[in-house]
Coordinates of C-alpha atoms in Angstrom, one line a residue:
M1 CA -163.3 -44.5 65.3
L2 CA -163.8 -40.8 65.8
N3 CA -166.8 -39.1 67.6
M4 CA -169.0 -42.1 66.9
D5 CA -170.7 -42.0 70.4
F6 CA -173.9 -40.2 69.4
S7 CA -175.0 -39.8 73.0
R8 CA -172.3 -37.2 73.5
K9 CA -172.2 -33.6 72.3
V10 CA -169.3 -32.7 70.0
V11 CA -168.1 -29.2 69.2
I12 CA -165.2 -28.7 66.7
R13 CA -164.0 -25.3 65.6
T14 CA -162.7 -26.5 62.2
A15 CA -160.8 -23.3 61.5
E16 CA -158.4 -24.4 64.3
Q17 CA -158.0 -28.0 63.0
P18 CA -155.1 -29.1 60.8
W19 CA -155.6 -30.5 57.3
V20 CA -154.9 -34.2 56.9
P21 CA -153.9 -35.7 53.6
S22 CA -156.3 -38.1 51.9
P23 CA -155.4 -41.0 49.7
A24 CA -156.0 -38.7 46.7
G25 CA -153.1 -36.3 46.0
G26 CA -154.2 -32.7 46.4
V27 CA -157.3 -33.6 48.5
L28 CA -157.0 -32.7 52.2
R29 CA -159.5 -33.3 55.0
K30 CA -160.4 -32.3 58.5
P31 CA -162.2 -35.4 60.0
L32 CA -165.1 -34.6 62.3
A33 CA -166.6 -38.0 62.8
R34 CA -165.4 -41.3 61.2
E35 CA -166.3 -45.0 61.6
E36 CA -163.4 -46.5 59.7
A37 CA -160.4 -45.1 57.8
E38 CA -161.8 -45.1 54.3
R39 CA -165.3 -46.5 54.6
G40 CA -168.5 -46.2 56.6
H41 CA -170.0 -43.2 58.4
A42 CA -167.8 -40.1 57.9
T43 CA -168.3 -36.3 58.3
S44 CA -165.4 -34.1 57.2
V45 CA -164.4 -30.7 55.9
V46 CA -162.6 -31.5 52.6
R47 CA -160.4 -29.2 50.5
Y48 CA -159.5 -29.9 46.8
E49 CA -156.5 -28.0 45.7
P50 CA -156.6 -26.6 42.1
G51 CA -156.6 -29.5 39.7
A52 CA -157.1 -32.2 42.3
S53 CA -159.4 -35.2 41.6
F54 CA -160.6 -38.3 43.2
K55 CA -161.0 -41.7 41.4
R56 CA -164.5 -42.8 40.7
H57 CA -166.1 -44.3 43.8
E58 CA -169.5 -45.5 45.0
H59 CA -171.7 -44.3 47.8
P60 CA -173.3 -47.4 49.3
L61 CA -175.4 -45.3 51.8
G62 CA -175.2 -41.9 50.1
E63 CA -173.2 -38.7 50.1
E64 CA -174.2 -35.2 51.2
I65 CA -172.1 -32.2 50.2
L66 CA -172.3 -28.5 51.0
V67 CA -169.9 -26.4 48.9
L68 CA -168.3 -23.8 51.2
E69 CA -165.8 -22.2 48.8
G70 CA -164.7 -22.5 45.2
V71 CA -166.3 -24.8 42.6
F72 CA -166.7 -28.5 43.0
S73 CA -167.2 -30.6 39.9
D74 CA -168.0 -34.1 38.7
E75 CA -169.3 -35.7 35.5
T76 CA -172.8 -34.3 36.3
G77 CA -171.8 -30.6 36.4
D78 CA -170.0 -27.7 38.2
Y79 CA -171.2 -26.7 41.6
P80 CA -170.1 -23.3 43.0
A81 CA -170.0 -22.2 46.6
G82 CA -173.5 -22.3 48.2
T83 CA -174.5 -25.5 46.4
Y84 CA -176.2 -28.3 48.4
L85 CA -175.9 -31.8 46.9
R86 CA -177.2 -35.2 47.8
N87 CA -176.1 -38.3 45.9
P88 CA -178.3 -41.3 46.9
P89 CA -177.4 -44.7 48.0
G90 CA -175.8 -46.8 45.2
S91 CA -174.7 -43.7 43.2
G92 CA -171.1 -43.0 42.2
H93 CA -168.9 -40.3 40.6
A94 CA -165.4 -39.1 39.9
P95 CA -165.1 -35.7 41.5
F96 CA -162.6 -33.0 40.8
S97 CA -162.0 -29.2 41.1
K98 CA -160.4 -27.2 38.4
D99 CA -159.7 -24.1 40.6
G100 CA -160.0 -25.6 44.1
C101 CA -162.8 -25.8 46.6
T102 CA -163.8 -26.5 50.2
L103 CA -166.7 -28.7 51.1
L104 CA -168.6 -30.1 54.1
V105 CA -169.0 -33.8 53.2
K106 CA -171.1 -36.5 54.9
L107 CA -170.8 -40.1 53.8
H108 CA -172.7 -43.3 54.5
Q109 CA -175.5 -41.7 56.5
F110 CA -178.6 -42.1 54.4
D111 CA -181.6 -44.4 54.9
E112 CA -181.3 -46.8 51.9
R113 CA -184.9 -45.8 51.0
D114 CA -183.9 -42.1 50.6
Q115 CA -183.2 -42.2 46.9
S116 CA -183.5 -38.5 46.1
T117 CA -180.8 -36.8 44.0
V118 CA -180.6 -33.1 45.2
R119 CA -179.0 -30.1 43.6
I120 CA -179.8 -26.7 45.2
D121 CA -178.1 -23.4 44.5
T122 CA -178.7 -21.7 47.9
T123 CA -177.5 -18.4 46.6
S124 CA -180.6 -18.1 44.3
T125 CA -183.2 -20.0 46.3
P126 CA -185.6 -17.8 48.2
W127 CA -185.8 -17.7 52.0
L128 CA -189.0 -18.5 53.7
P129 CA -190.3 -16.9 57.0
G130 CA -189.5 -18.9 60.1
I131 CA -190.2 -18.5 63.8
G132 CA -189.6 -15.0 65.1
G133 CA -187.2 -13.1 62.9
L134 CA -185.6 -16.3 61.5
Q135 CA -185.6 -17.1 57.8
V136 CA -185.4 -20.7 56.6
M137 CA -184.3 -22.4 53.4
P138 CA -185.5 -26.1 53.4
L139 CA -183.0 -28.3 51.6
H140 CA -184.2 -31.9 52.1
E141 CA -186.4 -34.0 54.3
F142 CA -187.0 -37.8 54.7
E143 CA -189.2 -39.1 57.5
H144 CA -187.7 -37.5 60.7
E145 CA -184.6 -36.0 59.0
H146 CA -184.8 -32.3 58.1
V147 CA -182.0 -30.3 56.5
A148 CA -182.1 -26.5 56.0
L149 CA -180.2 -23.3 56.1
V150 CA -181.4 -20.8 58.7
K151 CA -180.6 -17.1 58.7
W152 CA -180.6 -15.3 62.0
P153 CA -180.9 -11.5 62.1
A154 CA -178.7 -9.6 64.5
N155 CA -179.7 -9.9 68.1
E156 CA -182.2 -12.7 67.5
V157 CA -183.0 -14.9 70.5
F158 CA -184.8 -18.2 69.8
Q159 CA -187.0 -20.1 72.2
P160 CA -185.4 -22.8 74.4
H161 CA -186.0 -26.2 72.8
R162 CA -185.1 -29.9 72.9
H163 CA -183.8 -31.9 70.0
F164 CA -185.7 -35.1 69.3
G165 CA -183.4 -37.2 67.2
G166 CA -180.5 -34.8 67.7
E167 CA -179.3 -31.7 65.9
E168 CA -176.2 -31.0 63.8
I169 CA -175.1 -27.5 62.9
F170 CA -172.4 -26.0 60.7
V171 CA -171.8 -22.3 61.1
M172 CA -171.6 -20.7 57.6
S173 CA -171.3 -17.0 58.6
G174 CA -171.5 -14.8 61.6
E175 CA -171.4 -16.4 65.1
F176 CA -173.9 -18.8 66.6
C177 CA -174.3 -18.7 70.4
D178 CA -176.1 -20.5 73.2
E179 CA -175.8 -20.8 77.0
H180 CA -173.0 -23.3 76.5
G181 CA -170.7 -21.2 74.3
R182 CA -170.0 -19.1 71.2
Y183 CA -169.4 -20.8 67.8
P184 CA -167.6 -18.9 65.0
V185 CA -167.7 -19.6 61.3
G186 CA -166.7 -23.1 60.5
T187 CA -167.8 -24.6 63.8
W188 CA -169.5 -28.0 63.7
I189 CA -171.8 -28.9 66.5
R190 CA -173.5 -32.3 67.0
S191 CA -176.0 -32.5 69.8
P192 CA -177.6 -35.8 70.9
H193 CA -181.2 -37.0 71.1
L194 CA -183.2 -35.0 73.7
S195 CA -180.4 -32.4 74.2
Q196 CA -181.6 -28.9 74.7
H197 CA -180.3 -25.3 74.5
H198 CA -181.4 -21.6 74.3
P199 CA -179.7 -20.2 71.1
F200 CA -179.1 -16.6 70.2
V201 CA -176.9 -14.4 68.0
D202 CA -175.4 -10.9 68.3
Q203 CA -174.7 -10.5 64.6
E204 CA -176.5 -11.8 61.4
T205 CA -175.6 -15.5 61.2
V206 CA -176.3 -18.3 58.8
I207 CA -176.2 -21.9 59.8
W208 CA -176.7 -25.2 58.0
V209 CA -178.8 -27.4 60.3
K210 CA -180.0 -31.0 60.3
T211 CA -182.4 -32.4 62.9
G212 CA -184.1 -35.7 63.7
H213 CA -181.4 -38.0 62.2
L214 CA -179.3 -39.2 65.1
P215 CA -179.9 -42.4 67.0
I216 CA -182.5 -42.3 69.7
E217 CA -180.4 -44.9 71.5
N218 CA -176.6 -44.8 71.1
R219 CA -175.3 -47.5 68.8

């Protein structure tokens, strides 16, 4: 098990982490959280080298993907950098990448009732006004879980706030900051239920953020 205590805050600067081979040749991973070796809850940064593929596999409790670089593909289509995908519980596919790609991947973390298939090209989806100077791009919601991209203009300071059901962040560009530290591109932050912080940025920054999805009591 890796980082499966949801009552603890976790910060991983993935740019500093080594790549670890997966069972599929040409597919490498940086594990962030994992329940078991090749099954159950998992969050990873995944790299497909050019021409790499994975055998068809099923997603008993769903799969969530954010394409960070390159083009990710499966039998349903080709998904370039900036694509957000959700494959619902019970789905399956045989993924590959012709020219290589890098992904943020979350496995086995859906509510079994969350049966939405999602395909969003965030490079062409409009931003909506958020609090203060923030801009928000909603990606998905199910009950208490909310997923979005958030764009912070330079020198923006957000109000201090508490995370009911936790918060998970992946820094896409710029540098995210709060009173606890500074988080460059590629940083993954998971903050537990009822954690709080006072975030800000010095430069324009885009983060992927998910809230309300972590256990209220550690499991």
